[in-house]
Every structure is written in C-alpha cells, then in structure tokens.
mmCIF file with all atom_site columns, C-alpha atoms in Angstrom:
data_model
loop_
_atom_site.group_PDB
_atom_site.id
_atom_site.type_symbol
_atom_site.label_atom_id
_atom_site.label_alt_id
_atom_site.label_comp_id
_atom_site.label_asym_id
_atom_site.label_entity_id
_atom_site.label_seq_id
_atom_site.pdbx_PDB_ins_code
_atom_site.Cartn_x
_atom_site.Cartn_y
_atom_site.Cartn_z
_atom_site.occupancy
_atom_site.B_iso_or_equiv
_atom_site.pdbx_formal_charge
_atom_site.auth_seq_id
_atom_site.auth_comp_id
_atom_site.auth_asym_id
_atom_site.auth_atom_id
_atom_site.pdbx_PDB_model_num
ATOM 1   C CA . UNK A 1 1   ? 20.902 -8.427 -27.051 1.00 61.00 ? 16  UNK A CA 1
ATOM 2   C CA . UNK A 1 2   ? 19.946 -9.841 -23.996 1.00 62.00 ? 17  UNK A CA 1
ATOM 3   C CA . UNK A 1 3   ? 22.570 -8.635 -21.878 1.00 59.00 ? 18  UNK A CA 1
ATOM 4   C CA . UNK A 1 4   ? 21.737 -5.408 -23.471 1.00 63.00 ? 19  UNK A CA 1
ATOM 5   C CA . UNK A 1 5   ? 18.626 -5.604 -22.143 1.00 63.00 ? 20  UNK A CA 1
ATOM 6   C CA . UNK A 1 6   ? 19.166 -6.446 -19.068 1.00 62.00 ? 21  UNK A CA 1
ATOM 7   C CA . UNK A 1 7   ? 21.334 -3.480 -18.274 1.00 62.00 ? 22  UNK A CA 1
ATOM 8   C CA . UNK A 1 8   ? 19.185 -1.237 -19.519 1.00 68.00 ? 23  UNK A CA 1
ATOM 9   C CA . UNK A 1 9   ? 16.153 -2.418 -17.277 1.00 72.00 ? 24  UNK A CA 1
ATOM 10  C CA . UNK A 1 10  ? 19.473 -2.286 -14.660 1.00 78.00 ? 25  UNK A CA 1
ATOM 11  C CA . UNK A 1 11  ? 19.702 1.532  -15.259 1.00 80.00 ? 26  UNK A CA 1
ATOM 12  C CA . UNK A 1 12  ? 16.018 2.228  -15.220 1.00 84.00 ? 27  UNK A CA 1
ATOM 13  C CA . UNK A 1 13  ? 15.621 0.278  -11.428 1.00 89.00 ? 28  UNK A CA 1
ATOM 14  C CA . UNK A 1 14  ? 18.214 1.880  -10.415 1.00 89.00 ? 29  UNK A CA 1
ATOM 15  C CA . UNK A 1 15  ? 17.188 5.446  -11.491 1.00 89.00 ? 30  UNK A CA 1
ATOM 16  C CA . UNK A 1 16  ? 13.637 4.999  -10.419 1.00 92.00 ? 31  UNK A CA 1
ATOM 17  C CA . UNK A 1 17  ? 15.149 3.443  -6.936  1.00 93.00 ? 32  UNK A CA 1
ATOM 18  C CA . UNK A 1 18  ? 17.021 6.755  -6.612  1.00 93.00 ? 33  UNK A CA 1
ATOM 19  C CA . UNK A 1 19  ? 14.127 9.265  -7.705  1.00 93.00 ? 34  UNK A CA 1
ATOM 20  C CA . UNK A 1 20  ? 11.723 7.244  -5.279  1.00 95.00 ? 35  UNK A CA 1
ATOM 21  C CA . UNK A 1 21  ? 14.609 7.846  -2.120  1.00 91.00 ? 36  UNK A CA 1
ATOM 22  C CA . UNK A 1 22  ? 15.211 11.430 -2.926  1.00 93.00 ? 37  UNK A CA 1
ATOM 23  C CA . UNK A 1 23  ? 11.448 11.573 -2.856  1.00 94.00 ? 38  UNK A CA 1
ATOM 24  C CA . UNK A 1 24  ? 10.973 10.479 0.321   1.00 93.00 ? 39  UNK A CA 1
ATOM 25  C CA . UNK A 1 25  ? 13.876 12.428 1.699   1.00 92.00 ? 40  UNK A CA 1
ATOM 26  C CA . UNK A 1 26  ? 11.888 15.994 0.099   1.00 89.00 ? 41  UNK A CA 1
ATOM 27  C CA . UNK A 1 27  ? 8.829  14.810 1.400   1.00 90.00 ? 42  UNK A CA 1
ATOM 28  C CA . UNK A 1 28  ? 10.055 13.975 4.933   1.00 88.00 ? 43  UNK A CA 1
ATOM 29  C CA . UNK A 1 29  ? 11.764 17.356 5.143   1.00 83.00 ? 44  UNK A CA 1
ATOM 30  C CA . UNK A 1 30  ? 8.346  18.958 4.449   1.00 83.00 ? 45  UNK A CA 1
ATOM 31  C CA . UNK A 1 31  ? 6.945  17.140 7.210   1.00 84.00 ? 46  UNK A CA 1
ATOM 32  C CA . UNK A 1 32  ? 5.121  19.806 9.970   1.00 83.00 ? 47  UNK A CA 1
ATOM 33  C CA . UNK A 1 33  ? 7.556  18.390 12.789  1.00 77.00 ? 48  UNK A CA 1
ATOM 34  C CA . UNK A 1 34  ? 10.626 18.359 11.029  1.00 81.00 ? 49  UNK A CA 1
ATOM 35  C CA . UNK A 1 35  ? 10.139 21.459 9.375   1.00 78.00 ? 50  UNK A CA 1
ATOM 36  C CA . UNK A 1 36  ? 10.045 23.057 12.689  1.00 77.00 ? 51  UNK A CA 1
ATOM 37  C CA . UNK A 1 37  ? 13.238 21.761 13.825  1.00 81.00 ? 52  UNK A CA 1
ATOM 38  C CA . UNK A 1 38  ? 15.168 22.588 10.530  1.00 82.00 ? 53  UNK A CA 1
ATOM 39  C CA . UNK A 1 39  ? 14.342 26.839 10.585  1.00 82.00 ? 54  UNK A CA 1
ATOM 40  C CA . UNK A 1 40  ? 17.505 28.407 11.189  1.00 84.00 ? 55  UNK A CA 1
ATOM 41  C CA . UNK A 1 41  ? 16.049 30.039 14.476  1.00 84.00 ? 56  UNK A CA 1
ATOM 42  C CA . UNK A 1 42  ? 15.842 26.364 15.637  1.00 86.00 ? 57  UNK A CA 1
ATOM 43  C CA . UNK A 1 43  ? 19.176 24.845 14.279  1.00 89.00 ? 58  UNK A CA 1
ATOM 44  C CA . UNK A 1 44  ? 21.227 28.163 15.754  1.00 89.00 ? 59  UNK A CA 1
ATOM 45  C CA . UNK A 1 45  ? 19.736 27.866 19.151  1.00 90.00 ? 60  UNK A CA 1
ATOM 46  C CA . UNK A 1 46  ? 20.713 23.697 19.404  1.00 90.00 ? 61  UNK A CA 1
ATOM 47  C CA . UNK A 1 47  ? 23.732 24.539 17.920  1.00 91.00 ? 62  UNK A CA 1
ATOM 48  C CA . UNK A 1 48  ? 24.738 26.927 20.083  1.00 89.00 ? 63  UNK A CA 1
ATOM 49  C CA . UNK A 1 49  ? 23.955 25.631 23.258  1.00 91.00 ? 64  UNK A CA 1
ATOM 50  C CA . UNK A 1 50  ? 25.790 22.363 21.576  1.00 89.00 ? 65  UNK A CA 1
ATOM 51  C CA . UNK A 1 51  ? 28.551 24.452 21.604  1.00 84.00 ? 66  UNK A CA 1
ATOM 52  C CA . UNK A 1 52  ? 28.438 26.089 25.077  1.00 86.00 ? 67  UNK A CA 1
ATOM 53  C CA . UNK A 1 53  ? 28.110 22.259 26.764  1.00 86.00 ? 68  UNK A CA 1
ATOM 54  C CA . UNK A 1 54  ? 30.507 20.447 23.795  1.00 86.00 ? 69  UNK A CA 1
ATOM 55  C CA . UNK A 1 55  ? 32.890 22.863 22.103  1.00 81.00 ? 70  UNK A CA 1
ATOM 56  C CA . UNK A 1 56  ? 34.465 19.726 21.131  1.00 81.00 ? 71  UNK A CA 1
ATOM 57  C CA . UNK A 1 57  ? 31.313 18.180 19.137  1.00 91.00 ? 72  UNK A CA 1
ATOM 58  C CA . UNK A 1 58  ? 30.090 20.878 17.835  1.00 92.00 ? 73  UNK A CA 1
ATOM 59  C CA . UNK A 1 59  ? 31.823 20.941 14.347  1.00 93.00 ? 74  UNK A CA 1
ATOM 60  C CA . UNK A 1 60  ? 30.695 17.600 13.316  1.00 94.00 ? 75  UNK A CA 1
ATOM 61  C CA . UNK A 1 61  ? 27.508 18.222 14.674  1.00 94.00 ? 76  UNK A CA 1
ATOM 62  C CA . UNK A 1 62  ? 27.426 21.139 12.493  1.00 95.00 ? 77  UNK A CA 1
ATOM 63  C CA . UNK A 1 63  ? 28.559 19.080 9.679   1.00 96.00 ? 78  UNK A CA 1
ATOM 64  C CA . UNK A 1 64  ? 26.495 16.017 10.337  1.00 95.00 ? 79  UNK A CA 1
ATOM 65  C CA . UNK A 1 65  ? 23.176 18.549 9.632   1.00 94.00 ? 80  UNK A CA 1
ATOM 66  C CA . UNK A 1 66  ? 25.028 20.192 6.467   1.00 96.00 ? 81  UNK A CA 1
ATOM 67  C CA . UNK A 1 67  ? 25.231 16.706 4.991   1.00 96.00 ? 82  UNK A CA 1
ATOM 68  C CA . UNK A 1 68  ? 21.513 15.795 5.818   1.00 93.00 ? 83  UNK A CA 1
ATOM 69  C CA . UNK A 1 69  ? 20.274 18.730 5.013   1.00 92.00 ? 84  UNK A CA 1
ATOM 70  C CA . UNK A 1 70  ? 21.617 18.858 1.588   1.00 93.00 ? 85  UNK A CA 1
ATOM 71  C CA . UNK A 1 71  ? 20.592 15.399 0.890   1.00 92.00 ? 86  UNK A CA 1
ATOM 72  C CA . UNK A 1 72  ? 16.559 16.775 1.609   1.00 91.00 ? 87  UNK A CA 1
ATOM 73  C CA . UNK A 1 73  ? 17.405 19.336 -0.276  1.00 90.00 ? 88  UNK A CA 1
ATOM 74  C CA . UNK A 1 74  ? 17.117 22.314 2.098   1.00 89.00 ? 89  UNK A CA 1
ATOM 75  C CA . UNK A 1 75  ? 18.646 25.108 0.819   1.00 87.00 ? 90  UNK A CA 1
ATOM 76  C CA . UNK A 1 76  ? 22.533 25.089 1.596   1.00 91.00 ? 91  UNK A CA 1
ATOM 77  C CA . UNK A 1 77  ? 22.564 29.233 2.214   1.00 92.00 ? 92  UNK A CA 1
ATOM 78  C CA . UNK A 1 78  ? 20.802 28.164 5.899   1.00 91.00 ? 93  UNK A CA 1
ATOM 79  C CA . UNK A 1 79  ? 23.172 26.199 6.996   1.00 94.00 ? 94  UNK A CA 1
ATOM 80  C CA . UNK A 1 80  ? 26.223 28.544 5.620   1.00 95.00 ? 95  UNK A CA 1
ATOM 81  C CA . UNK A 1 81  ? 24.960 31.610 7.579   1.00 93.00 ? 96  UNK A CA 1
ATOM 82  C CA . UNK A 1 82  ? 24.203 28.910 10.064  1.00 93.00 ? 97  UNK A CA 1
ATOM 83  C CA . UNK A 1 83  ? 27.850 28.554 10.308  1.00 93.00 ? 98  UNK A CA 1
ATOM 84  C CA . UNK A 1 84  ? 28.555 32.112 10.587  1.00 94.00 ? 99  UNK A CA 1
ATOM 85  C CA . UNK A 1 85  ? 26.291 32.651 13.182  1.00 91.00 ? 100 UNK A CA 1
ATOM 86  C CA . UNK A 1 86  ? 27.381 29.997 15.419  1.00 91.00 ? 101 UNK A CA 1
ATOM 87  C CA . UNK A 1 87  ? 31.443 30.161 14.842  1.00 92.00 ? 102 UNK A CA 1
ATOM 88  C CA . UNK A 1 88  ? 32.207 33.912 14.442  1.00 90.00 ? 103 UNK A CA 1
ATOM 89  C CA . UNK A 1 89  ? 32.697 35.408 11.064  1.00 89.00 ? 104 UNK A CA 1
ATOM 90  C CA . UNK A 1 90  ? 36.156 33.972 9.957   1.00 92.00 ? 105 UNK A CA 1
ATOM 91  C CA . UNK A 1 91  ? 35.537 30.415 11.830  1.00 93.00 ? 106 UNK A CA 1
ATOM 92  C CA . UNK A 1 92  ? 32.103 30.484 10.192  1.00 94.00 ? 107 UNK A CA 1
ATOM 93  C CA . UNK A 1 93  ? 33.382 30.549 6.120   1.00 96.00 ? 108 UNK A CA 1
ATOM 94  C CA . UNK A 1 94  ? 35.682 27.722 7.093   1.00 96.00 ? 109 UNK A CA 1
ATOM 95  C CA . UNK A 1 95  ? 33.044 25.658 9.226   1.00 96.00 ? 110 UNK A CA 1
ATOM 96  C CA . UNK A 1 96  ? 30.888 26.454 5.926   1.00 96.00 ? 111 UNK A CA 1
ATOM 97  C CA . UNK A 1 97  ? 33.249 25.513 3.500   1.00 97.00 ? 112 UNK A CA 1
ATOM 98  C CA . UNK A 1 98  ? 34.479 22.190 5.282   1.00 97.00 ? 113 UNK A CA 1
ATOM 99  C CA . UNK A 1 99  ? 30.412 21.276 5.366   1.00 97.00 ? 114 UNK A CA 1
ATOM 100 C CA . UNK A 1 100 ? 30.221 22.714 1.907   1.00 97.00 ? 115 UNK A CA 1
ATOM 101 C CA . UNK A 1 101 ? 32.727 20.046 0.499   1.00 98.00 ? 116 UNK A CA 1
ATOM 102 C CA . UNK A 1 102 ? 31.485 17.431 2.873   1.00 97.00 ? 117 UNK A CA 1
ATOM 103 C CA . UNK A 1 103 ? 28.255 17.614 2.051   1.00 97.00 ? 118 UNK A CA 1
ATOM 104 C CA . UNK A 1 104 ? 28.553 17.791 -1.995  1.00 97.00 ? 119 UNK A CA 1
ATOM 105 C CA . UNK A 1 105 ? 30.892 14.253 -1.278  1.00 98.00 ? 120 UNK A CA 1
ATOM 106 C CA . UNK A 1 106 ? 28.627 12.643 0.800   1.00 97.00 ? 121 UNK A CA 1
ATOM 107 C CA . UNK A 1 107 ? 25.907 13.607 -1.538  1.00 97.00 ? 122 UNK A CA 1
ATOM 108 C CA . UNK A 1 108 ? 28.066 11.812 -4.224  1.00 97.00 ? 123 UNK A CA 1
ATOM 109 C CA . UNK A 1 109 ? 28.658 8.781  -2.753  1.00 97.00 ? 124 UNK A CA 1
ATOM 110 C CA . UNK A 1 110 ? 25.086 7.930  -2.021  1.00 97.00 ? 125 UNK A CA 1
ATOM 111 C CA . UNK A 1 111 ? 23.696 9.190  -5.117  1.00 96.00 ? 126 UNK A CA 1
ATOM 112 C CA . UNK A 1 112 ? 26.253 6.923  -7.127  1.00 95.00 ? 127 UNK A CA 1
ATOM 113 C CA . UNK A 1 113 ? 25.889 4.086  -4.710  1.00 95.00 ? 128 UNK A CA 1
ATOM 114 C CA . UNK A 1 114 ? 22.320 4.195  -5.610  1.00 94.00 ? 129 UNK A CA 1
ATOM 115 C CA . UNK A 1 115 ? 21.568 5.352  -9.073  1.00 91.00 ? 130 UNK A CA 1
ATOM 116 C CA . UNK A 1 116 ? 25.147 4.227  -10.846 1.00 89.00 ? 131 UNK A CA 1
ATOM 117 C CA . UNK A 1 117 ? 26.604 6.256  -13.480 1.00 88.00 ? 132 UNK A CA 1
ATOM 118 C CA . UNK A 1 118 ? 23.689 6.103  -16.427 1.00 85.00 ? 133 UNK A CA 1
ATOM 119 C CA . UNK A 1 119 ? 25.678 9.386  -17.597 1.00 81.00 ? 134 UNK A CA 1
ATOM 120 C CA . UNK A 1 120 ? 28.950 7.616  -18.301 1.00 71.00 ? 135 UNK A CA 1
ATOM 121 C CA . UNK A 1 121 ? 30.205 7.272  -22.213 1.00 56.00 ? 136 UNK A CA 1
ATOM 122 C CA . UNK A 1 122 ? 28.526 4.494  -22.763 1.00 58.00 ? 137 UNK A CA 1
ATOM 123 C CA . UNK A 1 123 ? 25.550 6.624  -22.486 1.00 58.00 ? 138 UNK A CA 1
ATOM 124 C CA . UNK A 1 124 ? 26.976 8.982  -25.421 1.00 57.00 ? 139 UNK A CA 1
ATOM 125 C CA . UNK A 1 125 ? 25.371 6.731  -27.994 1.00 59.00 ? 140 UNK A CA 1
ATOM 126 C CA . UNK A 1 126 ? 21.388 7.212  -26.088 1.00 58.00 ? 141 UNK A CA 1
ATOM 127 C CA . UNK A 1 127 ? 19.254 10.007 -27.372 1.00 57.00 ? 142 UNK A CA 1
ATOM 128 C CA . UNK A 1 128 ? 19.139 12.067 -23.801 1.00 58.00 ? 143 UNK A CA 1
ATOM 129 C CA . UNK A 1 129 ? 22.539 11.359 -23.722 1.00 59.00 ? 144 UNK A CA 1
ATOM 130 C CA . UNK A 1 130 ? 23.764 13.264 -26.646 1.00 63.00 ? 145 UNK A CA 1
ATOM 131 C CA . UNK A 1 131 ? 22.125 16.415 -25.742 1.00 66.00 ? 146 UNK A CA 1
ATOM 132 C CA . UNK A 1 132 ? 24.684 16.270 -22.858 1.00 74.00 ? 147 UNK A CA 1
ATOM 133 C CA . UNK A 1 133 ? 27.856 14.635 -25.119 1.00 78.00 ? 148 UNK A CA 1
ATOM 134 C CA . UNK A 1 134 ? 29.681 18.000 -25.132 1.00 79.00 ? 149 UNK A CA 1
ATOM 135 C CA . UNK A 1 135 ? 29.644 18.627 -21.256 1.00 84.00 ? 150 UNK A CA 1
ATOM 136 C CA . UNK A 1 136 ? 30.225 14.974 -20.467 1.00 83.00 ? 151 UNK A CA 1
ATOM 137 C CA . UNK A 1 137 ? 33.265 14.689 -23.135 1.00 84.00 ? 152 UNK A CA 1
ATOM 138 C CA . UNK A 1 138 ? 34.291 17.943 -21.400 1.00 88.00 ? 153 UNK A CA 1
ATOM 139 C CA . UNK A 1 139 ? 34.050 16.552 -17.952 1.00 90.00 ? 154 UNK A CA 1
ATOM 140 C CA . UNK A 1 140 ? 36.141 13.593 -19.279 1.00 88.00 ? 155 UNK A CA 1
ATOM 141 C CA . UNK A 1 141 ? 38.869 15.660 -20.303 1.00 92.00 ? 156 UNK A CA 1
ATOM 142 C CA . UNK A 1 142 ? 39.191 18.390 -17.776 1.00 95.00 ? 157 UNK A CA 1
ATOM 143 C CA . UNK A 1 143 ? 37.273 16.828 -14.733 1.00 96.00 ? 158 UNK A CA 1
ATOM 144 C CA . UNK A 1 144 ? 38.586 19.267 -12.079 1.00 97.00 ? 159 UNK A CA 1
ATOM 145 C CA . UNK A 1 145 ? 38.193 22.273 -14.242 1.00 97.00 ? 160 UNK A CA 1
ATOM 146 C CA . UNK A 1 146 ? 34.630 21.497 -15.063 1.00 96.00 ? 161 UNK A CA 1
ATOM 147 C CA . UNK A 1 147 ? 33.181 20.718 -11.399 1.00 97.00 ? 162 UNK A CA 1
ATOM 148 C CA . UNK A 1 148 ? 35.144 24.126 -10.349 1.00 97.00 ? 163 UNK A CA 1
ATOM 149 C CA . UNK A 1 149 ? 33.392 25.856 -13.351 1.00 96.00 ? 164 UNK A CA 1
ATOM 150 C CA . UNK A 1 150 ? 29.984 24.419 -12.276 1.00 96.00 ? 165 UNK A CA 1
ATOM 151 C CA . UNK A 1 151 ? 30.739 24.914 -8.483  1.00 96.00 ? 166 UNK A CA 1
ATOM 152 C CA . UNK A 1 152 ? 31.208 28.491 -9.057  1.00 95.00 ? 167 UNK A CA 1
ATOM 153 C CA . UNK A 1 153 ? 27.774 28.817 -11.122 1.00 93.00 ? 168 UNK A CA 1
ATOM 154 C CA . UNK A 1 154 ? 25.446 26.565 -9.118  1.00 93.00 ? 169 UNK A CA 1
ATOM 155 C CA . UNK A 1 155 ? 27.169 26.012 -5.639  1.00 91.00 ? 170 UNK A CA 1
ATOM 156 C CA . UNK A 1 156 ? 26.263 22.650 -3.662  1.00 92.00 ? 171 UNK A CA 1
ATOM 157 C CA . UNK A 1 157 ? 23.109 23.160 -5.937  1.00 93.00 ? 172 UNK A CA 1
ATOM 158 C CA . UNK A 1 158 ? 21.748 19.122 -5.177  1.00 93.00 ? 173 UNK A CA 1
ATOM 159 C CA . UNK A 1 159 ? 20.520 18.194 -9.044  1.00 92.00 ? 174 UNK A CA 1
ATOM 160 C CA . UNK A 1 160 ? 24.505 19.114 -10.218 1.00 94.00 ? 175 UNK A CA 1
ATOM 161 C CA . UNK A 1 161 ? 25.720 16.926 -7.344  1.00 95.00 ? 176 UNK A CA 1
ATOM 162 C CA . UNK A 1 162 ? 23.250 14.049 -8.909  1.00 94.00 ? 177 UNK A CA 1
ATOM 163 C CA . UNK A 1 163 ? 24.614 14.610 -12.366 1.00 92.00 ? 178 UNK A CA 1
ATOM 164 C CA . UNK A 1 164 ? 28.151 14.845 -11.569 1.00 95.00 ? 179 UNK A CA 1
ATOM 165 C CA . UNK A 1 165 ? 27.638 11.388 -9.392  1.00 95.00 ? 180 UNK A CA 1
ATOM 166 C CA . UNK A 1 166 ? 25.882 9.732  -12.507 1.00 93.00 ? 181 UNK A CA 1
ATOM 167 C CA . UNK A 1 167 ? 28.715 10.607 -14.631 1.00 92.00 ? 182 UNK A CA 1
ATOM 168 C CA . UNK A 1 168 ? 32.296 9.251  -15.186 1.00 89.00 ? 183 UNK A CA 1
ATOM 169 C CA . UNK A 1 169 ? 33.852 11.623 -12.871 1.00 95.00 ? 184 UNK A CA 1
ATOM 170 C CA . UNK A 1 170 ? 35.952 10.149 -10.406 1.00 96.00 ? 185 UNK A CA 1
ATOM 171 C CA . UNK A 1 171 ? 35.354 10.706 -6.580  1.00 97.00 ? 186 UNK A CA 1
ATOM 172 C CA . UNK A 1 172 ? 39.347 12.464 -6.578  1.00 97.00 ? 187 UNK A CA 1
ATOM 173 C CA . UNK A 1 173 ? 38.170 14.542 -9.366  1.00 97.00 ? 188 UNK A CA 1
ATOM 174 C CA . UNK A 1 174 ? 34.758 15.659 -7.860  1.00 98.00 ? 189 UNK A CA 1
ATOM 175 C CA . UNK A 1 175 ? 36.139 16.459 -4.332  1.00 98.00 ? 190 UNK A CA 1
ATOM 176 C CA . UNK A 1 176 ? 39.063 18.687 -5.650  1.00 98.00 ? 191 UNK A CA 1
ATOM 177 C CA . UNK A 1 177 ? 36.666 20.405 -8.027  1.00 97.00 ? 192 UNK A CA 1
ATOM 178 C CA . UNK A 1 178 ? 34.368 20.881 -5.577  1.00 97.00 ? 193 UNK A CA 1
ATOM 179 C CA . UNK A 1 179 ? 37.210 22.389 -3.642  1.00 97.00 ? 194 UNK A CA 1
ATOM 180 C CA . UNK A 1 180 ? 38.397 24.709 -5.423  1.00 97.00 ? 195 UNK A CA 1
ATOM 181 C CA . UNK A 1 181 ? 35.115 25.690 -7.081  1.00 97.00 ? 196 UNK A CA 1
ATOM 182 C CA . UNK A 1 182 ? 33.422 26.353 -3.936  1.00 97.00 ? 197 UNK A CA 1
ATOM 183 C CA . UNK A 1 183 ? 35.719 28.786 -2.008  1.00 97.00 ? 198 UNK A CA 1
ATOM 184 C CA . UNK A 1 184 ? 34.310 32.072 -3.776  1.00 96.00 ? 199 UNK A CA 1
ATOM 185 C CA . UNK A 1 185 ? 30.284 31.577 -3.376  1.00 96.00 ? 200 UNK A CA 1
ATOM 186 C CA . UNK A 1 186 ? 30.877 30.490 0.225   1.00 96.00 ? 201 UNK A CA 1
ATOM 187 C CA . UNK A 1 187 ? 33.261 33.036 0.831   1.00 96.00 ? 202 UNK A CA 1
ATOM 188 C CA . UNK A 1 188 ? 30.607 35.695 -0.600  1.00 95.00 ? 203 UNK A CA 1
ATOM 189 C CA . UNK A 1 189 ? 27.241 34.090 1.134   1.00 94.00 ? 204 UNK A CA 1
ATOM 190 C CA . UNK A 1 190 ? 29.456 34.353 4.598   1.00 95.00 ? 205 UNK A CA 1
ATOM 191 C CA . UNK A 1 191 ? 30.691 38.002 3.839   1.00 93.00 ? 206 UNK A CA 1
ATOM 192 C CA . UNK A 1 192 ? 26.890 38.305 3.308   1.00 93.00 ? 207 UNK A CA 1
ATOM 193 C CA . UNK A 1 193 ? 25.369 36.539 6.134   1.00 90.00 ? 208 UNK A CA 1
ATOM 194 C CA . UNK A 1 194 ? 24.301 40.182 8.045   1.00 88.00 ? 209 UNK A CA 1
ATOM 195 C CA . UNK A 1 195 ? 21.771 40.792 5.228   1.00 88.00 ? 210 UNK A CA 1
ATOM 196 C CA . UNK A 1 196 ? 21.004 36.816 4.472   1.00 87.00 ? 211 UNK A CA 1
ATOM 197 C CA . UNK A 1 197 ? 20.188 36.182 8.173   1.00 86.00 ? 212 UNK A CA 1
ATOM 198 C CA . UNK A 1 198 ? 17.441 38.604 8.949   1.00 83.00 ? 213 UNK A CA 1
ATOM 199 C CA . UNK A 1 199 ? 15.195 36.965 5.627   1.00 79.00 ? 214 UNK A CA 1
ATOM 200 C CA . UNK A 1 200 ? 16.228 33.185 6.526   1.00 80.00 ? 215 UNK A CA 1
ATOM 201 C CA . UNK A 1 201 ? 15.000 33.655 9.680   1.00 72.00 ? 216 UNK A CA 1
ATOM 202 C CA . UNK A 1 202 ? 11.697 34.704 7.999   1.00 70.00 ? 217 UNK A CA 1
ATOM 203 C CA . UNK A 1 203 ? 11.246 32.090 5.602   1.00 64.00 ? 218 UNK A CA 1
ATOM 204 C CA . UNK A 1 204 ? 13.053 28.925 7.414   1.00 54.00 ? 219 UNK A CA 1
ATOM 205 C CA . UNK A 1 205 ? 14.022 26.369 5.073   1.00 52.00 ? 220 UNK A CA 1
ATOM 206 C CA . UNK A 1 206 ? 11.663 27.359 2.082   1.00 48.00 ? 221 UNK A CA 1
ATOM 207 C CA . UNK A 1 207 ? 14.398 29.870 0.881   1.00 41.00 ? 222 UNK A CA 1
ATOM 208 C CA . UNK A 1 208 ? 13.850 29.384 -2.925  1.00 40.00 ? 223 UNK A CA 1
ATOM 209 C CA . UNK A 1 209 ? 16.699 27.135 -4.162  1.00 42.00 ? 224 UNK A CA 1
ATOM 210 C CA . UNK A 1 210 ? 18.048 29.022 -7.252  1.00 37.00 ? 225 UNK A CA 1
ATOM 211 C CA . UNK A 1 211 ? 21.703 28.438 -6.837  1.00 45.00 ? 226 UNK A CA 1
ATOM 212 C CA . UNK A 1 212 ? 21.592 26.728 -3.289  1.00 50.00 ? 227 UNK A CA 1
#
C-alpha cells in the first residue's frame, strides 16, 4: 500500500512538473519580444538570408525552429508554409515533412522524459483511465496503425503528441506512425501554401490551432 502510494504521488509530480514546463513554454512564446520574432514574415526573412550566406545550415536551422516551435505550441501550418516558402515547392513538402516527423519525436522524448507514461495499462484499472481503455488497448495492439490514423486526423496537433508519449507506445512505433500518418496533411497544407501564406502572414503565430 505504501509503494502504491508512493507511485501515485510519483505520477501526480511528475504530471504537474510537465503541465508547469509546457506552461512556461506557452507563456514565453506569448511574450511581446518573442512573438515578434516567431511571425512568419520574420522567420522567412532570417531564414532566407540563412540560406543565401549558409545553404549548408539552413535545413537544420529550419528544423531546429520546427522542433521549438512545436514544443510552445505555435501552430505547425507556419512553419510548413514556412518551408515552402523558403525551399521551393517540392523541396518545401520534404523540408516540412522531415521537421514534421522531427518535431512530433522530439516532442515525444521530452514529454515522456518528463511526465512518464501515466497512460500505460497499468492505468486501465483508474477511473480517467477507462474512459480511454479502448484507444489505449487499441494502441497496444496496432501501434503503427493507430498513430497513422491519428496523424492523419490531428497532424503534429501537440496534446496527441503528449498522449501518445504518456502511453505504452514505443518510440519505433510512434516515429513510423508518425511517418506514414503524416505524409498526406503535409503534402495538402504545402500544395496549399499560395492561399495559407497570404492569412499567416496576417495573423503570425496566433493561427487558431484546430488540427495544427
């Protein structure tokens, strides 16, 4: 009973310790300054001249601000048109797919490093955790099929990368899900990026995040 106990305050730290650093990272995104350096006027123009001075860099520069943008939760259609913009049309979708998958992983690892996996089947048996038994059983049995199947509903959508990390999933299962699930939205929101750009360049990064 003890022991019991004692994991479950475990959890609850840990949980509180990840809703208090995802807090932060929101809030710090929000920030005047930053905000201003995160519109997709602003990232394109760095980016580009990036590229102009260090073709060579560019990429995982590009990549480096997918991944920390989609850990403070800025929408992840900026920095796919982003890609578009920068890289050319074709070079764009796979720039925005490799920062697509990178990003959801990296997510991942840092969520589970942080919060665990409160969400595994041990959790089956606690009352928010049956209302989720049949997608969690479902993600035990056909992990890759079930992150595609999400991927291709909700994108790089940052609250199903935090479920999926809390879960059992494994980090094999999770990147070749995300994988496969992800090449039709990005391939659509790059096809798209002509109509997207003209309103992101409006509204910055406080593009509403239905979807991501």
């Amino acid at each position: 009973a003890a022991l019991r106990a004692l994991a479950r305050h475990s959890v609850k730290l840990r949980l509180a310790t990840l809703g208090c650093f995802t807090l932060a990272l929101v809030l710090l995104s929000r920030h005047p300054a930053l905000r201003d350096l995160l519109t997709l006027s602003a990232l394109r123009a760095r980016l580009l001249t990036l590229t102009a001075e260090h073709p060579a860099l560019s990429l995982l520069a590009y990549v480096a601000i997918f991944c920390s943008g989609e850990l403070m939760h800025i929408p992840g259609v900026v920095f796919i048109v982003l890609g578009v913009v920068c890289f050319g049309r074709w070079a764009g979708f796979v720039a925005a797919y490799l920062g697509s998958v990178t990003s959801v992983v990296f997510s991942f690892i840092i969520v589970r490093a942080v919060g665990g996996q409160p969400l595994s089947e041990d959790a089956l048996n606690t009352a928010w955790g049956r209302r989720l038994s049949y997608f969690l059983q479902r993600l035990h049995s056909e992990p890759i099929l079930i992150v595609a199947l999400t991927r291709l509903l909700f994108w790089i959508a940052p609250p199903l990368n935090y479920m999926l990390a809390m879960s059992q999933v494994s980090l094999r299962d999770y990147t070749l899900g995300s994988m496969l699930g992800l090449v039709p939205p990005i391939f659509v929101l790059c096809s798209a990026s002509s109509v997207l750009l003209p309103w992101l360049e409006t509204r910055g990064t406080e593009t509403p995040d239905a979807g991501r």
